[in-house]
Amino acid sequence: MSTLQGKIVLVVGGSSGIGFAVAKYAIISHAVDTTVKELTATKAELKLPGEVDGEIVDGEESASVKSLVNRIGEIDHLVWTSGDSIGPSMTPNTNPFESSDVFDVRFWGAIIAAQNAKFRSGGSVILTTGVPVKKPPPGYSVIAGIGGAIDAVVRGLAVDLAPIRVNAVSPGVVDTEIWGNLPVETKNKIMEDTKAKLLVKHVAKPEEIAEAYIFLMKCEYITGQRIDVDGGNSYA
Ligand SMILES: NC(=O)c1ccc[n+]([C@@H]2O[C@H](COP(=O)([O-])OP(=O)(O)OC[C@H]3O[C@@H](n4cnc5c(N)ncnc54)[C@H](OP(=O)(O)O)[C@@H]3O)[C@@H](O)[C@H]2O)c1
């Protein structure tokens, strides 16, 4: 099995949610000699062989994104999970057009980073879309459009940036900080309804989604693809 030992992984959006879980799993995957006992220990107890560094970037500003990738230098994998909270527009039956301003960080930020990053041999880009691209609930027209743009651009970039591989992960509902802007009762109702509806009968933890990003980094024979990690949402 391949590992991420010696690899440099740039996660943009790594301060919380899915991105944080990807960063955490990338470090664990790095640990070829880590025993199961160590993996079940707390983070502080883990003997982490990787190094972790943090930078601040505004994903909506192309100059900020270019400056980040230039500062970092050569990388192996670019993971883009940045996405500002879409707050009330994530509630079904609200005006879907309120969401149009969330395109910048999710789409353009990711594209600019992918185009300007310097990749080592075997490198890859992993972007983030979401279930509305395939099965939009009411009120998600614009979100579905953004997701569809990311889905399509992954195939274009896979051709244009080859041999750098470019893929996307499409999460279902994940319990992360992104839902924090909603009133607690609204959030709880969305989570309960989702849990009842899904084939897997639970809402995703960020770590369950992170598995797909790690796979896409490690498997050097996949490009131009989207992996749906949605708890069976398509069939629910
Ligand atoms: N959670 C879900 O149910 C779900 C489902 C499908 C798709 N997604 C998508 O998955 C991605 C990650 O979501 P998440 O649930 O992990 O959300 P999250 O926990 O809120 O994480 C979002 C990340 O994006 C960063 N960010 C926000 N605005 C930014 C900006 N302008 N520039 C740079 N970074 C920025 C945040 O950093 P700061 O906190 O420092 O601003 C944070 O690190 C998003 O694109 C989201 O739309 C999520």
Coordinates of N, CA and C in Angstrom, one line a residue, residues 30-235:
H30 N 0.6 9.2 6.7 CA 2.1 9.5 6.6 C 2.8 8.5 7.4
A31 N 2.1 8.0 8.5 CA 2.8 7.3 9.6 C 2.9 5.8 9.3
V32 N 3.8 5.4 8.4 CA 4.0 4.0 8.1 C 4.2 3.1 9.2
D33 N 4.9 3.6 10.2 CA 5.3 2.7 11.4 C 4.3 2.8 12.5
T34 N 3.3 3.7 12.4 CA 2.4 3.9 13.5 C 1.6 2.6 13.8
T35 N 1.5 2.2 15.0 CA 0.8 1.0 15.4 C -0.7 1.4 15.6
V36 N -1.5 0.4 15.6 CA -2.9 0.6 15.8 C -3.1 1.3 17.2
K37 N -2.3 0.8 18.2 CA -2.5 1.4 19.5 C -2.2 2.9 19.5
E38 N -1.2 3.3 18.7 CA -0.9 4.8 18.7 C -2.0 5.5 17.9
L39 N -2.6 4.9 16.9 CA -3.6 5.5 16.1 C -4.9 5.8 16.9
T40 N -5.1 5.0 18.0 CA -6.3 5.2 18.8 C -6.0 6.1 20.0
A41 N -4.7 6.5 20.1 CA -4.4 7.4 21.2 C -4.9 8.8 20.8
T42 N -4.8 9.7 21.8 CA -5.3 11.1 21.5 C -4.2 11.8 20.6
K43 N -4.6 12.9 20.0 CA -3.7 13.5 19.0 C -2.4 13.9 19.7
A44 N -2.5 14.4 20.9 CA -1.3 14.8 21.6 C -0.3 13.7 21.9
E45 N -0.9 12.5 22.0 CA -0.1 11.3 22.3 C 0.5 10.7 21.1
L46 N -0.1 11.0 19.9 CA 0.4 10.4 18.7 C 1.9 10.9 18.4
K47 N 2.7 9.9 17.9 CA 4.0 10.3 17.5 C 3.9 10.6 16.0
L48 N 3.5 11.9 15.7 CA 3.3 12.2 14.3 C 4.6 12.5 13.6
P49 N 4.8 11.7 12.5 CA 6.0 11.9 11.7 C 6.0 13.1 10.8
G50 N 4.8 13.7 10.6 CA 4.7 14.8 9.6 C 4.9 16.1 10.3
E51 N 5.0 17.1 9.4 CA 5.1 18.5 10.0 C 3.8 19.2 9.5
V52 N 3.3 20.1 10.4 CA 2.1 20.8 10.0 C 2.4 22.3 10.1
D53 N 1.9 23.0 9.1 CA 2.1 24.4 9.1 C 0.8 25.1 8.7
G54 N 0.6 26.3 9.1 CA -0.7 27.0 8.7 C -0.4 28.4 8.1
E55 N -1.2 28.7 7.2 CA -1.1 30.1 6.5 C -2.5 30.6 6.4
I56 N -2.6 31.9 6.4 CA -4.0 32.5 6.2 C -4.1 33.0 4.7
V57 N -5.2 32.6 4.1 CA -5.4 33.0 2.7 C -6.9 33.4 2.5
D58 N -7.2 34.4 1.7 CA -8.5 34.8 1.4 C -8.8 34.1 0.0
G59 N -9.6 33.1 0.0 CA -9.9 32.3 -1.2 C -10.7 33.1 -2.2
E60 N -11.2 34.2 -1.9 CA -12.0 35.0 -2.8 C -11.1 36.0 -3.6
E61 N -9.9 36.1 -3.1 CA -8.9 37.1 -3.7 C -7.9 36.4 -4.5
S62 N -7.8 36.6 -5.8 CA -6.9 35.8 -6.6 C -5.4 36.1 -6.2
A63 N -5.2 37.4 -5.8 CA -3.8 37.8 -5.4 C -3.4 37.0 -4.2
S64 N -4.3 36.9 -3.3 CA -4.0 36.2 -2.0 C -3.8 34.7 -2.3
V65 N -4.5 34.1 -3.2 CA -4.4 32.7 -3.5 C -3.0 32.5 -4.2
K66 N -2.7 33.3 -5.2 CA -1.4 33.2 -5.9 C -0.3 33.4 -5.0
S67 N -0.4 34.3 -4.1 CA 0.7 34.6 -3.1 C 0.9 33.3 -2.2
L68 N -0.2 32.7 -1.8 CA -0.1 31.5 -1.0 C 0.7 30.4 -1.7
V69 N 0.3 30.1 -2.9 CA 0.9 28.9 -3.6 C 2.3 29.2 -4.0
N70 N 2.6 30.5 -4.2 CA 4.0 30.9 -4.5 C 4.9 30.8 -3.2
R71 N 4.3 31.2 -2.1 CA 5.1 31.1 -0.8 C 5.4 29.6 -0.5
I72 N 4.4 28.8 -0.7 CA 4.5 27.4 -0.3 C 5.6 26.7 -1.2
G73 N 5.6 27.0 -2.5 CA 6.5 26.3 -3.4 C 6.0 25.0 -3.8
E74 N 6.9 24.0 -4.1 CA 6.5 22.7 -4.6 C 5.6 21.9 -3.7
I75 N 4.5 21.4 -4.2 CA 3.7 20.5 -3.4 C 3.4 19.2 -4.1
D76 N 2.9 18.2 -3.4 CA 2.4 17.0 -4.1 C 0.9 17.1 -4.3
H77 N 0.2 17.5 -3.3 CA -1.3 17.5 -3.5 C -1.9 18.8 -3.0
L78 N -2.8 19.3 -3.8 CA -3.6 20.4 -3.4 C -5.1 20.0 -3.2
V79 N -5.5 20.2 -2.0 CA -6.9 19.9 -1.6 C -7.6 21.2 -1.3
W80 N -8.7 21.4 -2.0 CA -9.5 22.7 -1.8 C -10.9 22.4 -1.2
T81 N -11.0 22.7 0.1 CA -12.3 22.5 0.8 C -12.9 23.9 1.2
S82 N -12.2 24.9 0.9 CA -12.7 26.3 1.3 C -14.1 26.5 0.8
G83 N -14.9 27.0 1.7 CA -16.2 27.4 1.3 C -16.8 28.2 2.4
D84 N -17.2 29.4 2.1 CA -17.8 30.2 3.2 C -19.2 29.7 3.5
S85 N -19.7 30.0 4.7 CA -21.0 29.5 5.1 C -22.1 30.0 4.2
I86 N -23.0 29.1 3.8 CA -24.1 29.6 2.9 C -25.3 29.8 3.7
G87 N -25.2 29.7 5.1 CA -26.2 30.1 6.0 C -27.7 29.8 5.6
P88 N -28.5 30.8 5.7 CA -29.9 30.6 5.6 C -30.3 30.0 4.2
S89 N -29.5 30.2 3.2 CA -29.8 29.7 1.9 C -29.7 28.2 1.8
M90 N -29.1 27.6 2.9 CA -29.1 26.1 2.9 C -30.4 25.5 3.5
T91 N -31.2 26.4 3.9 CA -32.5 25.9 4.4 C -33.5 25.7 3.2
P92 N -34.1 24.6 3.1 CA -35.0 24.4 2.0 C -36.0 25.4 1.9
N93 N -36.4 25.8 0.7 CA -37.5 26.7 0.4 C -37.2 28.1 0.6
T94 N -35.9 28.5 0.8 CA -35.6 29.9 0.8 C -35.1 30.3 -0.6
N95 N -34.9 31.6 -0.8 CA -34.6 32.1 -2.1 C -33.2 31.5 -2.6
P96 N -33.2 30.6 -3.6 CA -31.9 30.0 -4.0 C -31.0 31.0 -4.5
F97 N -31.4 32.2 -5.0 CA -30.5 33.1 -5.7 C -29.7 33.9 -4.7
E98 N -30.1 33.8 -3.4 CA -29.2 34.4 -2.3 C -27.8 33.9 -2.4
S99 N -27.6 32.7 -2.9 CA -26.4 32.0 -2.8 C -25.4 32.3 -3.9
S100 N -25.7 33.3 -4.8 CA -24.8 33.5 -6.0 C -23.5 33.9 -5.6
D101 N -23.3 34.6 -4.4 CA -22.0 35.2 -4.1 C -21.0 34.1 -3.6
V102 N -21.4 32.9 -3.4 CA -20.5 31.9 -2.8 C -19.7 31.2 -3.9
F103 N -19.9 31.6 -5.2 CA -19.1 31.0 -6.3 C -17.6 31.3 -6.1
D104 N -17.3 32.5 -5.7 CA -15.9 32.9 -5.8 C -14.9 32.0 -5.1
V105 N -15.1 31.7 -3.8 CA -14.1 30.9 -3.1 C -14.2 29.5 -3.5
R106 N -15.4 28.9 -3.8 CA -15.5 27.5 -4.1 C -14.9 27.2 -5.5
F107 N -15.2 28.1 -6.5 CA -14.8 27.9 -7.9 C -13.5 28.6 -8.3
W108 N -13.6 29.9 -8.3 CA -12.4 30.7 -8.8 C -11.2 30.5 -7.9
G109 N -11.4 30.5 -6.6 CA -10.2 30.3 -5.7 C -9.5 29.0 -6.0
A110 N -10.3 28.0 -6.2 CA -9.8 26.6 -6.5 C -9.1 26.6 -7.8
I111 N -9.7 27.2 -8.8 CA -9.1 27.2 -10.2 C -7.7 27.9 -10.2
I112 N -7.7 29.1 -9.5 CA -6.5 29.9 -9.5 C -5.4 29.1 -8.8
A113 N -5.7 28.5 -7.7 CA -4.7 27.7 -6.9 C -4.2 26.6 -7.8
A114 N -5.1 25.8 -8.5 CA -4.7 24.7 -9.3 C -3.8 25.1 -10.4
Q115 N -4.1 26.3 -11.0 CA -3.3 26.7 -12.2 C -2.0 27.3 -11.8
N116 N -1.9 27.8 -10.6 CA -0.6 28.4 -10.2 C 0.3 27.6 -9.3
A117 N -0.2 26.5 -8.7 CA 0.6 25.7 -7.8 C 1.7 25.0 -8.6
K118 N 2.8 24.7 -7.9 CA 3.9 24.0 -8.6 C 3.9 22.6 -8.0
F119 N 3.6 21.6 -8.9 CA 3.4 20.2 -8.4 C 4.7 19.4 -8.7
R120 N 5.0 18.5 -7.7 CA 6.0 17.5 -7.9 C 5.4 16.4 -8.8
S121 N 6.3 15.5 -9.3 CA 5.8 14.4 -10.1 C 4.8 13.6 -9.3
G122 N 3.8 13.2 -10.0 CA 2.7 12.3 -9.3 C 1.7 13.2 -8.5
G123 N 1.8 14.5 -8.7 CA 0.9 15.4 -7.9 C -0.6 15.3 -8.3
S124 N -1.4 15.9 -7.5 CA -2.8 15.9 -7.8 C -3.5 17.1 -7.2
V125 N -4.7 17.3 -7.7 CA -5.6 18.4 -7.2 C -6.9 17.7 -6.8
I126 N -7.5 18.1 -5.7 CA -8.8 17.5 -5.3 C -9.7 18.7 -4.9
L127 N -10.7 18.9 -5.7 CA -11.7 19.9 -5.4 C -12.9 19.4 -4.7
T128 N -13.8 20.2 -4.3 CA -14.9 19.8 -3.5 C -16.2 20.3 -4.1
T129 N -17.1 19.4 -4.4 CA -18.5 19.8 -4.8 C -19.5 19.3 -3.8
G130 N -20.7 18.9 -4.1 CA -21.6 18.4 -3.1 C -22.8 17.8 -3.8
V131 N -23.6 17.1 -3.0 CA -24.8 16.3 -3.5 C -25.7 17.1 -4.4
P132 N -25.9 18.4 -4.2 CA -26.9 19.1 -5.0 C -26.6 19.0 -6.5
V133 N -25.3 18.8 -6.8 CA -24.9 18.6 -8.3 C -25.7 17.5 -8.9
K134 N -26.0 16.5 -8.1 CA -26.7 15.3 -8.7 C -28.2 15.3 -8.3
K135 N -28.5 15.7 -7.1 CA -29.9 15.6 -6.6 C -30.2 16.9 -5.8
P136 N -30.5 18.0 -6.5 CA -30.7 19.2 -5.7 C -32.0 19.2 -4.9
P137 N -32.0 19.5 -3.6 CA -33.2 19.7 -2.9 C -33.8 21.1 -3.2
P138 N -35.1 21.3 -2.9 CA -35.7 22.7 -3.2 C -34.8 23.8 -2.6
G139 N -34.6 24.8 -3.3 CA -33.9 26.0 -2.8 C -32.4 26.0 -3.1
Y140 N -31.9 24.9 -3.8 CA -30.5 24.8 -4.0 C -30.0 25.0 -5.4
S141 N -30.8 25.7 -6.3 CA -30.5 25.9 -7.7 C -29.1 26.4 -7.9
V142 N -28.8 27.5 -7.2 CA -27.5 28.1 -7.5 C -26.3 27.2 -6.9
I143 N -26.6 26.6 -5.7 CA -25.6 25.7 -5.2 C -25.3 24.6 -6.1
A144 N -26.4 24.0 -6.7 CA -26.3 23.0 -7.7 C -25.4 23.5 -8.9
G145 N -25.6 24.7 -9.3 CA -24.9 25.3 -10.4 C -23.4 25.4 -10.1
I146 N -23.1 25.8 -8.9 CA -21.7 25.9 -8.5 C -21.1 24.6 -8.5
G147 N -21.8 23.6 -7.9 CA -21.3 22.2 -7.8 C -21.1 21.7 -9.2
G148 N -22.0 22.0 -10.1 CA -21.9 21.5 -11.5 C -20.7 22.1 -12.2
A149 N -20.4 23.3 -11.9 CA -19.2 24.0 -12.5 C -18.0 23.3 -12.0
I150 N -17.9 23.0 -10.8 CA -16.7 22.4 -10.2 C -16.6 21.0 -10.8
D151 N -17.7 20.3 -10.9 CA -17.7 18.9 -11.4 C -17.2 18.9 -12.8
A152 N -17.6 19.9 -13.7 CA -17.2 19.9 -15.1 C -15.7 20.4 -15.2
V153 N -15.4 21.4 -14.4 CA -14.0 21.9 -14.5 C -12.9 20.9 -14.1
V154 N -13.3 19.9 -13.3 CA -12.4 18.9 -12.9 C -12.0 18.1 -14.1
R155 N -12.9 17.8 -15.0 CA -12.6 17.0 -16.2 C -11.7 17.8 -17.1
G156 N -12.1 19.1 -17.2 CA -11.3 20.0 -18.1 C -9.8 20.1 -17.6
L157 N -9.7 20.4 -16.3 CA -8.4 20.5 -15.7 C -7.6 19.2 -15.8
A158 N -8.3 18.1 -15.7 CA -7.6 16.8 -15.7 C -6.9 16.7 -17.1
V159 N -7.5 17.2 -18.1 CA -6.9 17.2 -19.5 C -5.8 18.3 -19.6
D160 N -6.1 19.5 -19.1 CA -5.2 20.6 -19.3 C -4.0 20.5 -18.4
L161 N -4.1 20.0 -17.2 CA -3.0 19.9 -16.3 C -2.2 18.6 -16.3
A162 N -2.7 17.6 -17.1 CA -2.1 16.3 -17.2 C -0.5 16.5 -17.4
P163 N 0.3 15.7 -16.7 CA 0.0 14.5 -15.9 C -0.5 14.7 -14.5
I164 N -0.6 16.0 -14.1 CA -1.2 16.2 -12.7 C -2.6 15.7 -12.8
R165 N -3.0 14.9 -11.8 CA -4.3 14.4 -11.7 C -5.3 15.4 -11.0
V166 N -6.5 15.4 -11.5 CA -7.5 16.3 -11.0 C -8.8 15.6 -10.7
N167 N -9.3 15.6 -9.5 CA -10.5 14.9 -9.1 C -11.3 15.7 -8.2
A168 N -12.5 15.3 -7.9 CA -13.4 16.0 -6.9 C -14.0 15.0 -6.0
V169 N -14.3 15.5 -4.8 CA -15.1 14.7 -3.8 C -16.5 15.5 -3.7
S170 N -17.6 14.7 -3.7 CA -18.9 15.3 -3.6 C -19.5 14.7 -2.3
P171 N -19.4 15.5 -1.2 CA -20.0 15.0 0.1 C -21.5 15.2 0.1
G172 N -22.1 14.3 0.9 CA -23.5 14.5 1.3 C -23.5 15.4 2.5
V173 N -24.5 15.3 3.3 CA -24.6 16.2 4.5 C -23.6 15.7 5.5
V174 N -22.7 16.7 6.0 CA -21.7 16.4 6.9 C -21.8 17.3 8.1
D175 N -21.7 16.8 9.3 CA -21.9 17.7 10.5 C -20.6 18.4 10.7
T176 N -20.5 19.7 10.2 CA -19.3 20.5 10.4 C -19.8 21.9 10.8
E177 N -18.8 22.8 11.0 CA -19.0 24.2 11.4 C -19.8 24.9 10.3
I178 N -19.9 24.4 9.1 CA -20.5 25.2 8.0 C -22.0 25.4 8.3
W179 N -22.6 24.6 9.2 CA -24.0 24.7 9.5 C -24.2 25.7 10.7
G180 N -23.1 26.2 11.2 CA -23.2 27.0 12.4 C -24.0 28.3 12.4
N181 N -24.2 28.8 11.2 CA -25.0 30.1 11.0 C -26.5 29.8 11.2
L182 N -26.9 28.6 11.1 CA -28.3 28.3 11.1 C -28.8 28.3 12.6
P183 N -30.1 28.7 12.9 CA -30.6 28.5 14.2 C -30.5 27.0 14.6
V184 N -30.2 26.7 15.9 CA -30.0 25.3 16.3 C -31.1 24.4 15.9
E185 N -32.4 24.9 16.1 CA -33.5 24.0 15.8 C -33.5 23.7 14.3
T186 N -33.2 24.6 13.4 CA -33.2 24.4 12.0 C -32.1 23.4 11.6
K187 N -30.9 23.6 12.2 CA -29.8 22.6 11.9 C -30.2 21.2 12.4
N188 N -30.7 21.1 13.6 CA -31.1 19.8 14.2 C -32.1 19.1 13.3
K189 N -33.1 19.9 12.8 CA -34.1 19.3 11.9 C -33.5 18.8 10.6
I190 N -32.6 19.6 10.0 CA -31.9 19.1 8.8 C -31.2 17.8 9.1
M191 N -30.5 17.8 10.2 CA -29.7 16.6 10.5 C -30.6 15.4 10.8
E192 N -31.7 15.6 11.5 CA -32.6 14.4 11.8 C -33.3 13.9 10.6
D193 N -33.7 14.9 9.7 CA -34.4 14.5 8.5 C -33.4 13.7 7.6
T194 N -32.2 14.2 7.5 CA -31.2 13.5 6.7 C -30.9 12.1 7.2
K195 N -30.8 12.0 8.5 CA -30.5 10.7 9.1 C -31.6 9.7 8.8
A196 N -32.8 10.2 8.9 CA -34.0 9.3 8.7 C -34.0 8.8 7.2
K197 N -33.7 9.8 6.3 CA -33.8 9.5 4.9 C -32.7 8.6 4.3
L198 N -31.5 8.9 4.7 CA -30.4 8.2 4.0 C -30.3 6.7 4.2
L199 N -29.8 6.0 3.2 CA -29.6 4.6 3.3 C -28.7 4.2 4.4
V200 N -27.7 5.0 4.8 CA -26.8 4.6 5.8 C -27.3 5.0 7.2
K201 N -28.4 5.7 7.3 CA -29.0 6.1 8.5 C -28.1 6.9 9.5
H202 N -27.2 7.7 9.0 CA -26.5 8.6 9.8 C -26.0 9.8 9.0
V203 N -25.7 10.9 9.6 CA -25.1 12.1 9.0 C -23.6 11.8 9.0
A204 N -22.9 12.2 8.0 CA -21.5 12.0 7.9 C -20.7 12.8 8.9
K205 N -19.6 12.1 9.5 CA -18.6 12.8 10.2 C -17.5 13.2 9.2
P206 N -16.9 14.4 9.4 CA -15.9 14.8 8.4 C -14.8 13.7 8.1
E207 N -14.5 12.9 9.0 CA -13.5 11.9 8.8 C -13.9 10.9 7.7
E208 N -15.3 10.6 7.6 CA -15.8 9.7 6.6 C -15.6 10.2 5.2
I209 N -15.6 11.5 5.1 CA -15.4 12.2 3.8 C -13.9 12.3 3.5
A210 N -13.1 12.5 4.5 CA -11.7 12.6 4.3 C -11.1 11.4 3.7
E211 N -11.7 10.2 4.0 CA -11.2 9.0 3.4 C -11.1 9.1 1.9
A212 N -12.0 9.7 1.3 CA -12.1 9.8 -0.2 C -10.9 10.7 -0.7
Y213 N -10.6 11.7 0.0 CA -9.5 12.6 -0.4 C -8.2 11.9 -0.3
I214 N -8.1 11.1 0.7 CA -6.8 10.4 0.9 C -6.6 9.4 -0.2
F215 N -7.7 8.7 -0.5 CA -7.7 7.7 -1.6 C -7.2 8.4 -2.9
L216 N -7.9 9.5 -3.2 CA -7.5 10.2 -4.5 C -6.1 10.7 -4.5
M217 N -5.5 11.0 -3.4 CA -4.1 11.4 -3.3 C -3.2 10.2 -3.6
K218 N -3.6 9.1 -3.0 CA -2.7 7.9 -3.1 C -2.8 7.1 -4.4
C219 N -4.0 7.0 -5.0 CA -4.2 6.2 -6.2 C -3.7 7.0 -7.4
E220 N -2.6 6.6 -8.0 CA -2.1 7.4 -9.1 C -2.7 7.0 -10.4
Y221 N -3.8 6.3 -10.4 CA -4.4 5.9 -11.7 C -5.8 6.4 -11.8
I222 N -6.1 7.5 -11.1 CA -7.5 8.0 -11.2 C -7.3 9.5 -11.5
T223 N -8.0 10.0 -12.5 CA -8.1 11.4 -12.8 C -9.4 11.8 -13.5
G224 N -9.8 13.0 -13.3 CA -11.0 13.5 -14.0 C -12.3 12.9 -13.5
Q225 N -12.3 12.4 -12.2 CA -13.4 11.8 -11.6 C -14.0 12.5 -10.4
R226 N -15.2 12.2 -10.1 CA -15.9 12.7 -8.9 C -16.3 11.5 -8.1
I227 N -16.0 11.5 -6.8 CA -16.4 10.5 -5.9 C -17.6 11.0 -5.0
D228 N -18.7 10.4 -5.1 CA -19.9 10.8 -4.3 C -19.8 10.0 -3.0
V229 N -19.6 10.8 -1.9 CA -19.6 10.2 -0.5 C -20.8 10.8 0.2
D230 N -22.0 10.2 -0.1 CA -23.2 10.8 0.2 C -24.2 10.0 1.0
G231 N -23.7 8.9 1.5 CA -24.6 8.0 2.4 C -25.8 7.4 1.6
G232 N -25.6 7.3 0.3 CA -26.7 6.8 -0.5 C -27.8 7.8 -0.8
N233 N -27.5 9.1 -0.8 CA -28.5 10.1 -1.0 C -29.2 10.0 -2.3
S234 N -28.4 9.5 -3.4 CA -28.9 9.4 -4.7 C -30.1 8.5 -4.8
Y235 N -30.1 7.5 -3.9 CA -31.1 6.4 -4.0 C -32.1 6.5 -2.8

